[in-house]
CSV table of C-alpha atoms in Angstrom, one decimal:
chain,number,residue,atom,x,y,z
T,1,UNK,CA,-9.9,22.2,-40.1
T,2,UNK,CA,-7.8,19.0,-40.5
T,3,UNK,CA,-6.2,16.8,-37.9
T,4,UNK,CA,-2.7,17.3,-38.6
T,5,UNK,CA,0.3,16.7,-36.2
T,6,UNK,CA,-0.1,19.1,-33.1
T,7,UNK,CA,-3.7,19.0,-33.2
T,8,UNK,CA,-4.4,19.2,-29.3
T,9,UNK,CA,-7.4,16.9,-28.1
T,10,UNK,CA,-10.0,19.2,-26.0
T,11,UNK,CA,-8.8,18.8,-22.6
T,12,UNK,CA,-10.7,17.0,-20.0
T,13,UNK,CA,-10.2,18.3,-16.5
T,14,UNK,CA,-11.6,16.4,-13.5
T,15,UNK,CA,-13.4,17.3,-10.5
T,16,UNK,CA,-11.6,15.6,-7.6
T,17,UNK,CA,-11.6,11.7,-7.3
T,18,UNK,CA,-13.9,10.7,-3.9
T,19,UNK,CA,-14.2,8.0,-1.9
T,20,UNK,CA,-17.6,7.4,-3.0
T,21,UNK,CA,-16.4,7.8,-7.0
T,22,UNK,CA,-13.8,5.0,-5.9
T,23,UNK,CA,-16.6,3.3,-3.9
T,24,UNK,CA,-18.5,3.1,-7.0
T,25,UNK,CA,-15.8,2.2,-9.3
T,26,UNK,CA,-14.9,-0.9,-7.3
T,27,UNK,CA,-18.3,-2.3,-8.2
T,28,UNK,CA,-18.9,-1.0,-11.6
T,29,UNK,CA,-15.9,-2.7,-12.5
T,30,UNK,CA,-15.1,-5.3,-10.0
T,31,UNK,CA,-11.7,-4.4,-9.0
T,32,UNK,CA,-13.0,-4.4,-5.1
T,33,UNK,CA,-9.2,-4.3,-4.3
T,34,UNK,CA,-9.8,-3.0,-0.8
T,35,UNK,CA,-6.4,-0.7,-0.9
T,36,UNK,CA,-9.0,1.8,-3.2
T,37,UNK,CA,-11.2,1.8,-0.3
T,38,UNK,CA,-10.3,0.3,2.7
T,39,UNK,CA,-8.4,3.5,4.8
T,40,UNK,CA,-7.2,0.7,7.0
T,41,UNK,CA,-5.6,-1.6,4.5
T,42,UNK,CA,-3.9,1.6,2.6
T,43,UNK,CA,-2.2,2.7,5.8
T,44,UNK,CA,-1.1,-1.7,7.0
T,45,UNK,CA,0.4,-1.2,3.6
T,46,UNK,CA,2.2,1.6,4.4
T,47,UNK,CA,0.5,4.1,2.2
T,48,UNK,CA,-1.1,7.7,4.0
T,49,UNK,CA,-4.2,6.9,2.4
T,50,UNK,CA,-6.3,5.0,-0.4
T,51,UNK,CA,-5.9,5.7,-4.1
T,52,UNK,CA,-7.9,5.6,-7.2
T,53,UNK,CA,-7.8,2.5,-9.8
T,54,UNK,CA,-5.5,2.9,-12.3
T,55,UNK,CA,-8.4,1.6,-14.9
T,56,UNK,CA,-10.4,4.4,-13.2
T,57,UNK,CA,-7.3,7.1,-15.3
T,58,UNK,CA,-7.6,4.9,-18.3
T,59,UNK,CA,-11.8,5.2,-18.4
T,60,UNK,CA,-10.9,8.8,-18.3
T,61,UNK,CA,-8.7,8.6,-20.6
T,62,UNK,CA,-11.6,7.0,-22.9
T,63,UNK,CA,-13.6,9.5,-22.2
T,64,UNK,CA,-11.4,12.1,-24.0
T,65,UNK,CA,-10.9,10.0,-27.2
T,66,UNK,CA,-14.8,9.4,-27.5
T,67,UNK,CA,-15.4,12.7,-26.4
T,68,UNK,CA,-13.2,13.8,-29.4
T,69,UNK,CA,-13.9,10.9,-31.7
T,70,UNK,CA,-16.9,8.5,-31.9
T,71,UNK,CA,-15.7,5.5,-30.6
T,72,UNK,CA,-16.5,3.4,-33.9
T,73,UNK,CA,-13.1,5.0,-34.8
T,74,UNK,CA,-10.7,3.7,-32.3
T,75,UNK,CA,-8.2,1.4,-33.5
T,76,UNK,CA,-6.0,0.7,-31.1
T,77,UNK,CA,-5.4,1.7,-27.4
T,78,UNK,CA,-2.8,1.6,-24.8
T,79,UNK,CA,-1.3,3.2,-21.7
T,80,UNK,CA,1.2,2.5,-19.1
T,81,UNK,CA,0.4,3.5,-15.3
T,82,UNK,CA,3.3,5.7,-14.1
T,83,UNK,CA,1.9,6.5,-10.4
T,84,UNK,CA,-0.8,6.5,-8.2
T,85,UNK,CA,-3.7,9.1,-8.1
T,86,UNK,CA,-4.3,10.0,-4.6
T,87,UNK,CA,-8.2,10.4,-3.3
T,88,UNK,CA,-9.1,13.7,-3.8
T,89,UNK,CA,-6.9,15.0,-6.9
T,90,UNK,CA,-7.6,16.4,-10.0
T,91,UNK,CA,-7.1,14.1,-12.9
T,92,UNK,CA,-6.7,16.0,-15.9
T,93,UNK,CA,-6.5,14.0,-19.6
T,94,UNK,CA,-4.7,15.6,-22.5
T,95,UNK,CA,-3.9,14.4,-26.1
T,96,UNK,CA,-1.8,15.7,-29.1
T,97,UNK,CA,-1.6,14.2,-32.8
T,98,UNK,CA,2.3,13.1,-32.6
T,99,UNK,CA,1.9,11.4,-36.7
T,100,UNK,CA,-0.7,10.8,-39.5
T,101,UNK,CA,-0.6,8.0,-41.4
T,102,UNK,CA,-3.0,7.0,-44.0
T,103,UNK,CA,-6.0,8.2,-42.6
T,104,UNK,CA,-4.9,6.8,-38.9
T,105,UNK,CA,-3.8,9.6,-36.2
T,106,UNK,CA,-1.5,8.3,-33.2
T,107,UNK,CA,-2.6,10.2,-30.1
T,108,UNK,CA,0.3,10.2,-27.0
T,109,UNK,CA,-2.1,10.4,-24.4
T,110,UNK,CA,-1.6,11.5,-20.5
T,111,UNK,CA,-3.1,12.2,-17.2
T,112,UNK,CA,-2.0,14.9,-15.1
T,113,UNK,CA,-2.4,15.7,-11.6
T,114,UNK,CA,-2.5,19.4,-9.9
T,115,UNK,CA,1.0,19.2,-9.1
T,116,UNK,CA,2.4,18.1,-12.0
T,117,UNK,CA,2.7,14.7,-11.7
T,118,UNK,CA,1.9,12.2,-14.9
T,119,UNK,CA,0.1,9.0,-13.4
T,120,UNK,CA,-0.6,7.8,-17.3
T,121,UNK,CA,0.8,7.9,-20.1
T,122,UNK,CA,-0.9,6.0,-23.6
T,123,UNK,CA,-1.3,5.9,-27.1
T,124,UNK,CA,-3.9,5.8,-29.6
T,125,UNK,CA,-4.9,5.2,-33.2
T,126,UNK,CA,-7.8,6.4,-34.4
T,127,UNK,CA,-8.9,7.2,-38.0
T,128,UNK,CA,-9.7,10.2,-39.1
T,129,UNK,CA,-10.3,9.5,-42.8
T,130,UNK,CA,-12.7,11.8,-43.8
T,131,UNK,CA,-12.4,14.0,-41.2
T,132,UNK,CA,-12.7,17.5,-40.4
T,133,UNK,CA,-12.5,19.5,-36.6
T,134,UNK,CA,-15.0,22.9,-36.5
């Protein structure tokens, strides 16, 4: 099967972001923002509690292009951060072929929450030349 427009990207559903997944994050990437784990500092900010990275939703987001695509074939990459994740929800990352054009596929890109709400939205090119989906 080819990659054509409407080809839908497996979906990657999430298990729900922890503390100790933000924890982690913080130092694996060195955003130690303390408003992702610091219950005090999200509430002095006015929030009801901490939330995940946004980069946390885009290395999710990778995770569903390589998943798909080795990674060798990424062209280009972007996304936009459209609201927060709270701690415990359920991220889930979804991708459709929107055009192909010589050999490249743009991929609109998003992560969804339980309840509907989009906290990302991206694109991506990747090349498919040559390729073929079982």
């Amino acid at each position: 099967m080819s990659v054509v427009v409407g080809t839908a990207l497996p979906a990657l559903p999430l298990p729900p972001v922890s503390r100790t997944a933000l924890a982690l994050f913080a130092g694996a990437s060195g955003d130690t923002n303390p408003i992702h784990v610091d219950l005090d500092v999200a509430r002095a900010a006015g929030l009801d509690d901490v939330f995940a990275h946004g980069m946390l939703s885009m290395a999710y987001l990778g995770r569903l292009l390589t998943g798909w695509m080795p990674q060798s074939r990424l062209r280009s990459w972007r996304v936009r951060f459209t609201a927060i994740t709270p701690v415990l929800a359920s991220p889930r990352c979804e991708g459709v072929v929107t055009a192909v054009d010589d050999g490249v596929a743009t991929i609109e890109l998003t992560v969804r929450l339980d309840d509907g709400t989009t906290t990302l939205r991206g694109t991506a090119l990747v090349d498919i030349t040559g390729v073929d989906i079982t």
